[in-house]
């Protein structure tokens, strides 16, 4: 039987019928709870019944706030269930008493998403105008497919397309056709074909049509972008912020809804468009944001910083809705373009619904819903108080509830109340459904926004921070359409449990062809599901720090699999507080040790957090991570394996992970690049582009590392990498990216280095660090690009080789050139400056003159002159004409210890110096060094790692 420990993150732990014991561990209560539910053995029938009861309980209560009219006057149907009576057309659902809503059923158009815009409150004295912050009036773009026929008018002879249906996103909005669009006509079912040129109408046999794409854009009209004052005609202030009351916000919503207009444009957007109803012409790309993080006040024209103006109010920025996307069932059933979905302006009727929901929330939040929403303040942390301009004081998100609008709070509180109380279900069943609730929170808050390219909502945490949004999208609850609604979040519960009972994996058809060509021929597509018949078994899941795993016996595990934090990239506990403050309302009495505290535990979180550890965040991260590795080291059997992945676009956090790993007593057995997660999102919707995606396989070091010189190890690595060259070239031809090939080479070098960690020497008594080793390894990888150039001495220190390789024979480099050259090399230009090898002025880096460098060292203790390039520059500077410095004095100084690479560096600079005086001085320095070295030949010398066998030869 094998024993396996899995820790860190929210990894799905899978049991096995082969008898492996699995143990999961995580410090974060939210992660612990999620994994616990992923592995829970619940009755799916009971889960489905509870979900049905939750919908039956909550849906009638919120339906009056999400119903709407469809395009062309399509209305829904309200039915009084006890009498089965359909309500009249003028029936107002907002008048139904709350305790009677369960007696009504609605069928018809519903709101899927509501679009909101933050308004900048002008701080110019005497102004106070509120301007919507929108970079462009374009709020949505879509390419719709419509069937058409090419046709020629029988009267005027002009050609045009006849389209079967009107291709529209917002059928009730004014419509503008770009001048570049080809002539077209929409088929009239009664009149037939109407010529757009002469108006001739004819009934014709069109035959079989073809599909074509129609490009559409939806714009917000300038009259709404003009914004609104700070108060109404009676001097009553407007609301709209999270901290404002119902009356003030109701006034604000009514004022904003009164001016809303949308304009739909067909075709490529021209420089100007004209609203056919108002006659207003405007530029579709000109919004209210003249530059990043600023807006121009629509009243006084002053350009102001968003953060500054919002902060001055002490509240969140006032929000106002301008559009909805809905679903009209009749349009969907009729096969209209856009599949029944539509956009519409957020008018007075929509505002009235929202304000009614706000009023209900105010009435219930301290009454029957008082125990179902979080009241705690947002604490100071890196993600809340440093990043994004301090979301508490700068953006007004002072409490967790301010991250939701009142309608969302009303929905969330009722859902949580129903999960905990409806019916007579077991706690295990209710707990399982909380998993859907946690996901729904992520999709229904004031940090969700619109992805116009995909035409759908982007949930909170897609970019792993609390970055406030200027344009927010509010989700729906129970409709069948919409990303992240309650139904889609609930479906995951069912699918997850079904997979656990009958797990499957995907096998590529290419792999299947190699195994069984006849079987592969029976399938199409790129992959096929395979069912191994290995259901998920019982697993122990613990909450706690991986620095202290006393519940696991020493030397009892065969395998530890983990996913360590990425330095300061992701601050897990601070981000998970968003979910924790809601979940603890249901779990604090069930799991007091985990959920009684107001926030997630943070003191032992292994991250580099400047808010909690301002003095040395990186050092804290590395020390804690080392302790985690050491504890895993204690648990592993002598032949056990530690495996983990690490993803990062920068080398620095990787250095910390490797150093902590090696310090804890491991060596790298192997490294494997994987491409399944090469990028964790792209552009503004992703966390960051990930360059390295590597599985590290490690073993416990059972003996002391053997000492080796950096030069010797480098030669061994080069020899091994060259053996891989043919394989790598073949993979490159097959499409393996260059970045992955670099990872393979880098991994091979790190395997060597880890076996000798702490005993890899660049000079007698001076071991190389992980960081410097990575610099050298990166140089190894890049050497192929330097063919035709004379490489710097192989035994030179990595940072020296990087400097010489970067500058070559150039005397200066522009900052942008230097930064591009050093990208991915773990070296920065500032490191060269700090060592005194170059100086920066006007964004140009100029190499330090050796004579100036030597004079700077004049009079200093030679014991500190240890760097190979420092030594070379001092000797070369002393050999300049009229330097006034005796080079021999340095060599003869009893405290001076020449670096093993000193002579090769002098010889290299004699051939490759940046100018003739430097090359001449280097030649003299070589001669002086040779004379000095000859005088030392008769002295007996202790044998060292750096002797003989030609490892430092040319």
Short mmCIF file of C-alpha atoms in Angstrom, two decimals, residues 24 42 87 99 240 248 302 317 384 429 432 454 456 473 489 649 669 794 802 819 858 892 930:
data_model
loop_
_atom_site.label_atom_id
_atom_site.label_comp_id
_atom_site.label_asym_id
_atom_site.label_seq_id
_atom_site.Cartn_x
_atom_site.Cartn_y
_atom_site.Cartn_z
CA UNK A 24 -4.90 16.49 2.01
CA UNK A 42 -23.32 12.68 -0.59
CA UNK A 87 -53.03 38.28 -14.52
CA UNK A 99 -45.68 36.44 1.78
CA UNK A 240 -25.90 55.69 -6.09
CA UNK A 248 -31.24 59.31 -2.48
CA UNK A 302 -11.81 69.35 -15.98
CA UNK A 317 -18.20 55.75 -6.71
CA UNK A 384 -6.88 45.65 0.01
CA UNK A 429 -26.27 17.82 1.94
CA UNK A 432 -22.34 20.32 -0.27
CA UNK A 454 -17.03 36.63 -25.96
CA UNK A 456 -20.56 37.34 -21.72
CA UNK A 473 -22.12 43.72 -14.96
CA UNK A 489 -23.10 27.03 -10.45
CA UNK A 649 6.76 34.57 -15.39
CA UNK A 669 15.63 14.06 -9.67
CA UNK A 794 34.09 29.89 -19.04
CA UNK A 802 26.25 38.20 -18.29
CA UNK A 819 16.25 45.62 -20.59
CA UNK A 858 42.70 53.07 -4.54
CA UNK A 892 51.90 41.51 -4.43
CA UNK A 930 52.42 36.68 -16.17
#
